mmCIF file with all atom_site columns, C-alpha atoms and ligand atoms in Angstrom:
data_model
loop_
_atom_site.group_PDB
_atom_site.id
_atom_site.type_symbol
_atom_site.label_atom_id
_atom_site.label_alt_id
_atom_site.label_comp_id
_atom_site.label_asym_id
_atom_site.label_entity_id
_atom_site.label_seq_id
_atom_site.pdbx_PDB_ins_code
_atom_site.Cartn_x
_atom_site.Cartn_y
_atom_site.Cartn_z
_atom_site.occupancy
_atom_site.B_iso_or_equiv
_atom_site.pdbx_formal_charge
_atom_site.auth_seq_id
_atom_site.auth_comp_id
_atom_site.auth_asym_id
_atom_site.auth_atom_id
_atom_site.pdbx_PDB_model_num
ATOM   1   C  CA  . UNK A 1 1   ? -143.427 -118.299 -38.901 1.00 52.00 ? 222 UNK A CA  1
ATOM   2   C  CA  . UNK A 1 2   ? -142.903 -116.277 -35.611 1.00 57.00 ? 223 UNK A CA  1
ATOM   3   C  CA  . UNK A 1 3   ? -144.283 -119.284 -33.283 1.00 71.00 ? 224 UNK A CA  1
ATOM   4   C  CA  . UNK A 1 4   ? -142.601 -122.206 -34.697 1.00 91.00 ? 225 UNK A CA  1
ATOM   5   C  CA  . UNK A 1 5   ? -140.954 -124.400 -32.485 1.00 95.00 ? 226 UNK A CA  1
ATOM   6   C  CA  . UNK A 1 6   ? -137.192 -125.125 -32.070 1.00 97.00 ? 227 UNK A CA  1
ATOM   7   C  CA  . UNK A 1 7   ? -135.431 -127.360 -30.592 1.00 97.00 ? 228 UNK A CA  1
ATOM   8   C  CA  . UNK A 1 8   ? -132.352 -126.580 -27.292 1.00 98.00 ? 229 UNK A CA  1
ATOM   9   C  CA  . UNK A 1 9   ? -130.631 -128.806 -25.220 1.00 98.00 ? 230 UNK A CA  1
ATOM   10  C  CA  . UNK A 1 10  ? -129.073 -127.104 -21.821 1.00 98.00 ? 231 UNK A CA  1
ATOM   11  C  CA  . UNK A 1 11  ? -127.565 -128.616 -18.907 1.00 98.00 ? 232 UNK A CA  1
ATOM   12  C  CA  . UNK A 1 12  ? -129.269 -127.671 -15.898 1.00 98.00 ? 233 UNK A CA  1
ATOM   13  C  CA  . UNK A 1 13  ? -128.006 -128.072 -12.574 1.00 97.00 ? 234 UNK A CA  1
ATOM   14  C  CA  . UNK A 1 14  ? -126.205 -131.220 -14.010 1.00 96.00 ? 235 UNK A CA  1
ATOM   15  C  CA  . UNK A 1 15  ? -128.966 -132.480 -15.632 1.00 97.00 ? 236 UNK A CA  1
ATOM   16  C  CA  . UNK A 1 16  ? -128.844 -132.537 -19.564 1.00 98.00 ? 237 UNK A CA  1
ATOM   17  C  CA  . UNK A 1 17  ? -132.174 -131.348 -21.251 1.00 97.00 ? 238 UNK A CA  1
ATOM   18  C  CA  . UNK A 1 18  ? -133.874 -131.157 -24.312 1.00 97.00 ? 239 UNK A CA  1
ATOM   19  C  CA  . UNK A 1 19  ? -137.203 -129.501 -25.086 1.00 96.00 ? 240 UNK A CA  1
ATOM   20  C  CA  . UNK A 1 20  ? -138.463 -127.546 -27.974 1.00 97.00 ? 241 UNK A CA  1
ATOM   21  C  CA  . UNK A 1 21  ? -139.632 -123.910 -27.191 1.00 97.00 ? 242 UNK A CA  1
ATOM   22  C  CA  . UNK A 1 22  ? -141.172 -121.109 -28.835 1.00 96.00 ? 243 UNK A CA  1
ATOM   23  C  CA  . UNK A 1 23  ? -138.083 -118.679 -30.588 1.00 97.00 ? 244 UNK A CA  1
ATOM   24  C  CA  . UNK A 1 24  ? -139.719 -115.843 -27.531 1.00 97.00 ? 245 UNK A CA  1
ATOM   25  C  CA  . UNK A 1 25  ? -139.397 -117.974 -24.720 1.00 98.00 ? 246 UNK A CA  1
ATOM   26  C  CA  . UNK A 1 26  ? -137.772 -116.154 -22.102 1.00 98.00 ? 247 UNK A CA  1
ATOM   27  C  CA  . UNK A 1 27  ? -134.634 -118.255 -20.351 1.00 98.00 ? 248 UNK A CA  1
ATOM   28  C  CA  . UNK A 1 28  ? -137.013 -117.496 -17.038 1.00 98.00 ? 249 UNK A CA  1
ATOM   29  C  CA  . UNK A 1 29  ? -139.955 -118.882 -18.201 1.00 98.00 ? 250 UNK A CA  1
ATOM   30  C  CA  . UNK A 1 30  ? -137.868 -122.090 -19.458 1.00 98.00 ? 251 UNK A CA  1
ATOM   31  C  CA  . UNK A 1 31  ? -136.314 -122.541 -16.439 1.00 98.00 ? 252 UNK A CA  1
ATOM   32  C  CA  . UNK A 1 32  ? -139.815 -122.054 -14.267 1.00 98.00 ? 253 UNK A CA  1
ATOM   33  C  CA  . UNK A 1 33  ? -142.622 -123.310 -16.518 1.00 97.00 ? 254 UNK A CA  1
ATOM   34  C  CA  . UNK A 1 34  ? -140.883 -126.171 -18.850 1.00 96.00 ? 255 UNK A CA  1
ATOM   35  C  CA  . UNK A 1 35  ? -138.705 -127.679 -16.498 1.00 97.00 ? 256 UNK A CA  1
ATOM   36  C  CA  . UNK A 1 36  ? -140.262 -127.223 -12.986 1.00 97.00 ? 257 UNK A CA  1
ATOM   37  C  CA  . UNK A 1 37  ? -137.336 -125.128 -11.599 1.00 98.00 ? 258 UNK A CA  1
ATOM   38  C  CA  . UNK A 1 38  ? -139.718 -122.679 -9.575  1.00 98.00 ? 259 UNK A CA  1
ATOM   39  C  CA  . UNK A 1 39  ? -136.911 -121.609 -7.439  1.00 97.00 ? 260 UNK A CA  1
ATOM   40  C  CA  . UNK A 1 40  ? -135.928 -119.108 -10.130 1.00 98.00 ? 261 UNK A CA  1
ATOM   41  C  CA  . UNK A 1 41  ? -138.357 -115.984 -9.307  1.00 98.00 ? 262 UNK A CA  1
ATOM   42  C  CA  . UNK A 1 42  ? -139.409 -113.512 -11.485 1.00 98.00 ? 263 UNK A CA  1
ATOM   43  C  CA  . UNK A 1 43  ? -139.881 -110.068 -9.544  1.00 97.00 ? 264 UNK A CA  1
ATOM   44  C  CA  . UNK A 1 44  ? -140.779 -107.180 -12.299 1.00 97.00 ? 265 UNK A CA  1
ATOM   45  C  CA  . UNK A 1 45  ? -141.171 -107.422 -15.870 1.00 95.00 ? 266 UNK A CA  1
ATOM   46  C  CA  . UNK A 1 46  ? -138.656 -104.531 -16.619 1.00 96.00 ? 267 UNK A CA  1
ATOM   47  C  CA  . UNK A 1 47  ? -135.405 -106.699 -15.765 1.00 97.00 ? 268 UNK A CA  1
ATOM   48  C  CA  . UNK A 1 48  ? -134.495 -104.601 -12.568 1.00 97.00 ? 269 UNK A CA  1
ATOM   49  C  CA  . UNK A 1 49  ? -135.231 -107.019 -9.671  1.00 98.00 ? 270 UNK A CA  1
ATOM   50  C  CA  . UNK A 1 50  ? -132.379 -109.635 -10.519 1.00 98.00 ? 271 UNK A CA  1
ATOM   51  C  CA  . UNK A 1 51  ? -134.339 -112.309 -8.697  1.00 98.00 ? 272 UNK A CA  1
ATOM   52  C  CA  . UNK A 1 52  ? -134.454 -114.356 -12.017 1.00 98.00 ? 273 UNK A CA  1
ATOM   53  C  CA  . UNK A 1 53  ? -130.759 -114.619 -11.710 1.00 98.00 ? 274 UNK A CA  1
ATOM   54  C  CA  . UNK A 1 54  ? -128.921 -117.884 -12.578 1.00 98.00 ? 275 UNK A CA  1
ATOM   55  C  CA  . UNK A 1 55  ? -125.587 -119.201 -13.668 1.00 98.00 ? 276 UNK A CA  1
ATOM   56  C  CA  . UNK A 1 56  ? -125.206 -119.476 -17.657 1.00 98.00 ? 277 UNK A CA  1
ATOM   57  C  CA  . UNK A 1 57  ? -121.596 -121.185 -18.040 1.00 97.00 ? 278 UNK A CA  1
ATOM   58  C  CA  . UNK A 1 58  ? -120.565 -119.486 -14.536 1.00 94.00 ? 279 UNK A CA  1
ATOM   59  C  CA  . UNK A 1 59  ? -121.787 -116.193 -15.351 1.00 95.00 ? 280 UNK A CA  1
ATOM   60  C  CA  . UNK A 1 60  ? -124.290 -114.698 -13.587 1.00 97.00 ? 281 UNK A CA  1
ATOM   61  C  CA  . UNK A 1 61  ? -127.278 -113.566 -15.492 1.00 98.00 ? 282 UNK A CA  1
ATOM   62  C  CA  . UNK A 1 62  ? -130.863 -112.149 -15.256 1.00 98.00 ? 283 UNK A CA  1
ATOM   63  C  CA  . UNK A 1 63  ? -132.188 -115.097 -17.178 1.00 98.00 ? 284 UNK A CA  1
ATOM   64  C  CA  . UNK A 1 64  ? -135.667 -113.034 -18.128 1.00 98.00 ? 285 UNK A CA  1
ATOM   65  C  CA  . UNK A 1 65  ? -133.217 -111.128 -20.204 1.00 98.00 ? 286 UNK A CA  1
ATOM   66  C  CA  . UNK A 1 66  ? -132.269 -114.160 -22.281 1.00 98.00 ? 287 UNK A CA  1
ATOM   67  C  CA  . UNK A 1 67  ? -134.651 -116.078 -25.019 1.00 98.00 ? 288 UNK A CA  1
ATOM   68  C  CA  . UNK A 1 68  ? -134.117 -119.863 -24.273 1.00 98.00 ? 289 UNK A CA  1
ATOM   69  C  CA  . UNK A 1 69  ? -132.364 -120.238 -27.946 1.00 98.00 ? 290 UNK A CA  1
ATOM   70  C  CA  . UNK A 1 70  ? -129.655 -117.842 -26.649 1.00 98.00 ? 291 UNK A CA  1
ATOM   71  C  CA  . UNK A 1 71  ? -128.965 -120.320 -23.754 1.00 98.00 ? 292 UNK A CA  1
ATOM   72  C  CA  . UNK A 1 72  ? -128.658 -123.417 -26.301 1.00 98.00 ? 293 UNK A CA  1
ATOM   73  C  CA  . UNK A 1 73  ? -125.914 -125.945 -25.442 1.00 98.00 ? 294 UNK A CA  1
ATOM   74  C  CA  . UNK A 1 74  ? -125.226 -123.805 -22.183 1.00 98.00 ? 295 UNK A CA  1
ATOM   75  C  CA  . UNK A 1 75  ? -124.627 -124.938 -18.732 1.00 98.00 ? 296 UNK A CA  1
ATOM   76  C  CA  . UNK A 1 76  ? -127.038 -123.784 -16.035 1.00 98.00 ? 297 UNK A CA  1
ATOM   77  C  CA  . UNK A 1 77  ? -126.791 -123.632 -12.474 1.00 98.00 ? 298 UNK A CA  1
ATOM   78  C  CA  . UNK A 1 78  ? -130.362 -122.309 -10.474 1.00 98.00 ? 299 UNK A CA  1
ATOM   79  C  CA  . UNK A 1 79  ? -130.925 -122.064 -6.473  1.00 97.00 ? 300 UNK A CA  1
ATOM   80  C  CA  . UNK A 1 80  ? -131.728 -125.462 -7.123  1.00 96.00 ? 301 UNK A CA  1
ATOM   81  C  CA  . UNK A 1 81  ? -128.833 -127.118 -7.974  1.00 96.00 ? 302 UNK A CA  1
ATOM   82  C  CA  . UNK A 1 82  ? -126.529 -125.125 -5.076  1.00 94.00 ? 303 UNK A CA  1
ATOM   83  C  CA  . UNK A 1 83  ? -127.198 -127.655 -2.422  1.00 90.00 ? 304 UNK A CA  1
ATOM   84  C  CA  . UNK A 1 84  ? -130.337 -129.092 -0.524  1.00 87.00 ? 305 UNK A CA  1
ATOM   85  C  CA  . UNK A 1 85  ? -131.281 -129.717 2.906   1.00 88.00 ? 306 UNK A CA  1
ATOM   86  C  CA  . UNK A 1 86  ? -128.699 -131.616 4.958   1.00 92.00 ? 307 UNK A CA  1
ATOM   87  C  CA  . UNK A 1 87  ? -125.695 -130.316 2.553   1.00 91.00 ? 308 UNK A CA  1
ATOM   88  C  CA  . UNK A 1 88  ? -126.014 -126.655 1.915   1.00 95.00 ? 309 UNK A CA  1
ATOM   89  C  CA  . UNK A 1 89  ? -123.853 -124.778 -0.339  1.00 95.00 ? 310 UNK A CA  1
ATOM   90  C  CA  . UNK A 1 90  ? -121.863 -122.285 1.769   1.00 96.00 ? 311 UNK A CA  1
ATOM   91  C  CA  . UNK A 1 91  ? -123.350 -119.549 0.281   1.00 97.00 ? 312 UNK A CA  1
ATOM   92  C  CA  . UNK A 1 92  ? -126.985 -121.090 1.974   1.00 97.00 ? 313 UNK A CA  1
ATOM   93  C  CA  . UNK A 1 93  ? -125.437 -121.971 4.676   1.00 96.00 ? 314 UNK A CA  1
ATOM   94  C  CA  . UNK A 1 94  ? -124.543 -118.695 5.278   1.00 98.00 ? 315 UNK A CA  1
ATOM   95  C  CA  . UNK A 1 95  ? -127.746 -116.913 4.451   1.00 98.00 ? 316 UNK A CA  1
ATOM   96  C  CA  . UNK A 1 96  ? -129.142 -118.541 7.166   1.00 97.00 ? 317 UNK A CA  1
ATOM   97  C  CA  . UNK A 1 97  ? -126.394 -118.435 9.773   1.00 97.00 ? 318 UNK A CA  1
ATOM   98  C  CA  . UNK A 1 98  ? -126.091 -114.371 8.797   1.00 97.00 ? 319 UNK A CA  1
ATOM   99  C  CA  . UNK A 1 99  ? -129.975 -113.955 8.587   1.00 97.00 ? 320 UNK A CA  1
ATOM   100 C  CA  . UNK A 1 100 ? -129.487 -112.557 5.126   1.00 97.00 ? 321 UNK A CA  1
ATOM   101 C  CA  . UNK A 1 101 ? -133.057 -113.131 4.454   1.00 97.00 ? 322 UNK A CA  1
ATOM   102 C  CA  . UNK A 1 102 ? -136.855 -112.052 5.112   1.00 97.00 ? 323 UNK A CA  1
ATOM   103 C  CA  . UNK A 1 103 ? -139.009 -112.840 3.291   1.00 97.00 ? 324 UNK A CA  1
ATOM   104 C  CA  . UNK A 1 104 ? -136.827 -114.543 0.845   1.00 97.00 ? 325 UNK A CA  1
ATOM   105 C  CA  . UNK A 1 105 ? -138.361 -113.323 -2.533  1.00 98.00 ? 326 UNK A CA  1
ATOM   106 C  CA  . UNK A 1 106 ? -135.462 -112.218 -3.750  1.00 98.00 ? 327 UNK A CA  1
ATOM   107 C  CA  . UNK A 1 107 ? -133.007 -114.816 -2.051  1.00 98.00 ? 328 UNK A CA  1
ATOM   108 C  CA  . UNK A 1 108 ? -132.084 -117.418 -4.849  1.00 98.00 ? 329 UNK A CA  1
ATOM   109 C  CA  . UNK A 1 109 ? -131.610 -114.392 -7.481  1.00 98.00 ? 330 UNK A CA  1
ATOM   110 C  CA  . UNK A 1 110 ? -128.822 -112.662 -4.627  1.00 98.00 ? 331 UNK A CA  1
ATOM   111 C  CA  . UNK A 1 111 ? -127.886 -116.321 -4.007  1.00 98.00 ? 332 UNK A CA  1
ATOM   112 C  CA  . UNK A 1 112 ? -126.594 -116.614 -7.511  1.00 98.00 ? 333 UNK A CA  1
ATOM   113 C  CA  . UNK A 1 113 ? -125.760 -113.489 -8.261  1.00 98.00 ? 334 UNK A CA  1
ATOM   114 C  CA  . UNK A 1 114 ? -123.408 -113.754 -5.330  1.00 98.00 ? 335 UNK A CA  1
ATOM   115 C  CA  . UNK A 1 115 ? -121.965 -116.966 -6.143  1.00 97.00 ? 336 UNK A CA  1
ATOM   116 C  CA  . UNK A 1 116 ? -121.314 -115.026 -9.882  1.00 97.00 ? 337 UNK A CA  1
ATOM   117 C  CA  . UNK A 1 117 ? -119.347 -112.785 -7.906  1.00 97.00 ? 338 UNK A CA  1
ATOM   118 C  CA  . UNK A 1 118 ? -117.412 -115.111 -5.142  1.00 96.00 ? 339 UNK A CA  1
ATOM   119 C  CA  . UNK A 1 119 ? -115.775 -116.872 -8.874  1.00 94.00 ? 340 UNK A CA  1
ATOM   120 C  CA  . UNK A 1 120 ? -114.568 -113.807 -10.064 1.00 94.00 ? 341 UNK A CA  1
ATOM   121 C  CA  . UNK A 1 121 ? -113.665 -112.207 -6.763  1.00 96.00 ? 342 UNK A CA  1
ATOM   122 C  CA  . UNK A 1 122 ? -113.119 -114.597 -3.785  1.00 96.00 ? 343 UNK A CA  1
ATOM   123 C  CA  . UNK A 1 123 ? -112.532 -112.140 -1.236  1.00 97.00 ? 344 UNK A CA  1
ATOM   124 C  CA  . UNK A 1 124 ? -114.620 -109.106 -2.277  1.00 97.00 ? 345 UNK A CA  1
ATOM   125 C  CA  . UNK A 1 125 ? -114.879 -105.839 0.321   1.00 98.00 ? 346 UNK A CA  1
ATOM   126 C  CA  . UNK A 1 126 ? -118.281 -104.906 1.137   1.00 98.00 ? 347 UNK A CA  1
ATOM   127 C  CA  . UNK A 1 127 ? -118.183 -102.104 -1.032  1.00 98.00 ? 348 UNK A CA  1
ATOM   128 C  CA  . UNK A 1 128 ? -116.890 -105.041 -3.830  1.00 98.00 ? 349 UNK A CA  1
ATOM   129 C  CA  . UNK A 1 129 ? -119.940 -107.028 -2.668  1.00 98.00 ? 350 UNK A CA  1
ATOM   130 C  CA  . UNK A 1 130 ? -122.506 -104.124 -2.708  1.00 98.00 ? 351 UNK A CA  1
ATOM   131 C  CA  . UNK A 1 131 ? -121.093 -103.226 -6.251  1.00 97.00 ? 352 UNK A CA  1
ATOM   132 C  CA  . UNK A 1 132 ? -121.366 -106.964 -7.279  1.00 97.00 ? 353 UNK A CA  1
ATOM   133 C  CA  . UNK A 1 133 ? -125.046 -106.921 -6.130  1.00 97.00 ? 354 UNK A CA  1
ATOM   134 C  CA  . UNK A 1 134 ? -126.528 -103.877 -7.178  1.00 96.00 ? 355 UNK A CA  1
ATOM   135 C  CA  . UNK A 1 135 ? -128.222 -105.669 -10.088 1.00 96.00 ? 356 UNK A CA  1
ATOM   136 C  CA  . UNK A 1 136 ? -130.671 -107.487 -7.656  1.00 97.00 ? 357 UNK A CA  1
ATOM   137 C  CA  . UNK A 1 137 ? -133.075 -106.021 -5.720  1.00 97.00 ? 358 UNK A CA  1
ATOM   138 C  CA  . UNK A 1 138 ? -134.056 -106.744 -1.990  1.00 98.00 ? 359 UNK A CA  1
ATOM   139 C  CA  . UNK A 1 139 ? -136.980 -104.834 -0.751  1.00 96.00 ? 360 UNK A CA  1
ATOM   140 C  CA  . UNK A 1 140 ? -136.855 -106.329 3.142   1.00 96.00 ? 361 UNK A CA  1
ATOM   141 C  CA  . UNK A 1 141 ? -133.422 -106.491 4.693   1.00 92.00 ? 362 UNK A CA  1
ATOM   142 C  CA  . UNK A 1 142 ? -132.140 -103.447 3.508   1.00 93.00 ? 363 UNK A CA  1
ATOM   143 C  CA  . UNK A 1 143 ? -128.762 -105.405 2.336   1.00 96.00 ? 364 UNK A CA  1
ATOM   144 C  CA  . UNK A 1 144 ? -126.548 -105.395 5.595   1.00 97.00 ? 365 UNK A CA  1
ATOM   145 C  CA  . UNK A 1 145 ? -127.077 -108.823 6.212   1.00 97.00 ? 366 UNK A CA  1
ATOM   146 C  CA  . UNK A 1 146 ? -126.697 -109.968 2.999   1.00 98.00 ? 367 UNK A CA  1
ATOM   147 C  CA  . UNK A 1 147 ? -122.972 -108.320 2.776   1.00 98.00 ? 368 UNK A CA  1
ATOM   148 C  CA  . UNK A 1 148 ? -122.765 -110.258 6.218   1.00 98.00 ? 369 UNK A CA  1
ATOM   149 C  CA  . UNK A 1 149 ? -123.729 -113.329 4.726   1.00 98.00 ? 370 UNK A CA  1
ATOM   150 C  CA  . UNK A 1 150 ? -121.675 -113.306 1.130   1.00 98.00 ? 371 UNK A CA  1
ATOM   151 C  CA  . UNK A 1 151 ? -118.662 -111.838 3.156   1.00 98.00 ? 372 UNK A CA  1
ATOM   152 C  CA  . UNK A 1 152 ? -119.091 -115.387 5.428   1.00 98.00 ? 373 UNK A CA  1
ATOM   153 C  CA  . UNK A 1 153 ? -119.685 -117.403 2.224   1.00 97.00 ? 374 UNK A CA  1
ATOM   154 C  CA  . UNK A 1 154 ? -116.310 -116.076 0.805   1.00 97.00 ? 375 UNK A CA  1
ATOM   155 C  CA  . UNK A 1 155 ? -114.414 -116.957 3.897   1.00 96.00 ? 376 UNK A CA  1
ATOM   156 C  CA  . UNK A 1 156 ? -116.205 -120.528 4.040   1.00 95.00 ? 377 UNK A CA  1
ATOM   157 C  CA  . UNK A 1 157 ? -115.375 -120.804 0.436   1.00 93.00 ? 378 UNK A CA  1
ATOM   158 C  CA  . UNK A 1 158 ? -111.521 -119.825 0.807   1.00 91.00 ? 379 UNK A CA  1
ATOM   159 C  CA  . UNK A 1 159 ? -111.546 -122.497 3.683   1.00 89.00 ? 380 UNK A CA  1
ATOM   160 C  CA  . UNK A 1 160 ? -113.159 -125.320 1.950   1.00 83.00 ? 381 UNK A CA  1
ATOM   161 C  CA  . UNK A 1 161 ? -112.177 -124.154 -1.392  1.00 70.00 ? 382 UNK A CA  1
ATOM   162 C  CA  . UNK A 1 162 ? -115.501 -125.069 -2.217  1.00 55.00 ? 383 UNK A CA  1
ATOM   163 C  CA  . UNK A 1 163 ? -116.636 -124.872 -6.229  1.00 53.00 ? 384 UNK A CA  1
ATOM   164 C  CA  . UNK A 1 164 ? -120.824 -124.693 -7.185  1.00 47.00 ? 385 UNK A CA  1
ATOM   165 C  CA  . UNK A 1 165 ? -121.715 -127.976 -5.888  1.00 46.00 ? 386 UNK A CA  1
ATOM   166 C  CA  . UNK A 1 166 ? -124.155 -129.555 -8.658  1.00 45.00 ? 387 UNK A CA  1
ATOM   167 C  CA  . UNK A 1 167 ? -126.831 -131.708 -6.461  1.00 48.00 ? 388 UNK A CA  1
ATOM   168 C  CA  . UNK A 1 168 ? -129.834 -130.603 -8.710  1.00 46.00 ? 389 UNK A CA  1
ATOM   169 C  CA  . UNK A 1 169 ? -132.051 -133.612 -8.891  1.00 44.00 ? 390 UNK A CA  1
ATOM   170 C  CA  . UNK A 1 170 ? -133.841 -134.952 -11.586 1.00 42.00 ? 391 UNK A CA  1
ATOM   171 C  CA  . UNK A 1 171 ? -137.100 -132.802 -11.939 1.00 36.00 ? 392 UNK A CA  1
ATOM   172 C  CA  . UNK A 1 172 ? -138.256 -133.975 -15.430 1.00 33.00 ? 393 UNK A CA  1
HETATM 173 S  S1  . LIG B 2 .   ? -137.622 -110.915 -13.158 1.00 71.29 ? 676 LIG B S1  1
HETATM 174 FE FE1 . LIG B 2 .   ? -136.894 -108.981 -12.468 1.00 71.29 ? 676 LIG B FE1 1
HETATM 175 S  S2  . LIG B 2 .   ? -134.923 -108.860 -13.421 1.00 71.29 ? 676 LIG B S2  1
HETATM 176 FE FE2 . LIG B 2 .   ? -135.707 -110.739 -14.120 1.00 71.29 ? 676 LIG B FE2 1
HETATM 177 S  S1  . LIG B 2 .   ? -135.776 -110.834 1.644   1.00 71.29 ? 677 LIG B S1  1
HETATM 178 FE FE1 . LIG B 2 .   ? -137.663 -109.991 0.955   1.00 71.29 ? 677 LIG B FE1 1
HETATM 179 S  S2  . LIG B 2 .   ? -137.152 -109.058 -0.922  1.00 71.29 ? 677 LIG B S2  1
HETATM 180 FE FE2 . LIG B 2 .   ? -135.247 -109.688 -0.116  1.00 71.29 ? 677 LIG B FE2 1
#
């Protein structure tokens, strides 16, 4: 007992999968070790730094505070499956027009976590944004730039009217 495997099927980034996993796997580890999705970064192990943050059916959620089983029959959206090179999601788009990025650690968790927010709130203040954020944790650009950048993501969103594009490619 305790270790025996069980079965969950997600869709990830458009991509249905099944796997079996241990009932501790954390959603984090899943998404990282099992299917390859190393985009997902895991920051602390005291579920402060938010840069494990994905989309579990459009909610954005630290996914090292979720077992796998929890996340059963969900749909998942990581970093990876917001756009790619040559057709970036606005929100990357922005990031790098905005420079809402050093080092970029924490990037795909604020990424997320701000794309969480732009479907609830499409035209968010900065205070709105700042609030929205506070779960994730950026240690390098001390956050200016990344209101900057989410502010320009909601205003290219509004324009294009522009949903999470699912590109995720097969990884598995
Ligand atoms: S890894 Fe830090 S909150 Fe999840
Ligand atoms: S850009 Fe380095 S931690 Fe945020």
């Amino acid at each position: 007992m305790g270790n025996e495997k069980v079965n969950v099927t997600v869709k990830i980034n458009g991509n249905e999968k099944r796997a079996e996993v241990e009932p501790r796997t954390l959603l984090a580890h899943f998404i990282r070790d099992n299917l390859g999705l190393t985009g997902t970064h895991i920051g602390c192990d005291t579920s402060q730094c938010g840069a494990c943050t994905v989309l579990v059916d459009g909610q954005a959620v630290k996914s090292c505070t979720l077992l796998t089983v929890q996340a059963d029959g969900s749909e998942i959206t990581t970093v990876e499956g917001l756009g790619q090179v040559g057709n970036l999601h606005p929100m990357q788009q922005s990031f790098w027009e905005k420079h809402g990025l050093q080092c970029g650690y924490c990037t795909p968790g604020v990424m997320m976590a701000a794309v969480g927010l732009l479907q609830q709130n499409p035209n968010p203040s900065d205070e709105e944004i700042r609030e929205g954020l506070e779960g994730v944790i950026c240690r390098c650009t001390g956050y200016q730039f990344i209101v900057d950048a989410v502010k320009h993501a909601a205003q290219l969103m509004r324009e294009t009217e522009a949903e999470v594009q699912l590109v995720g490619e097969e990884r598995l």
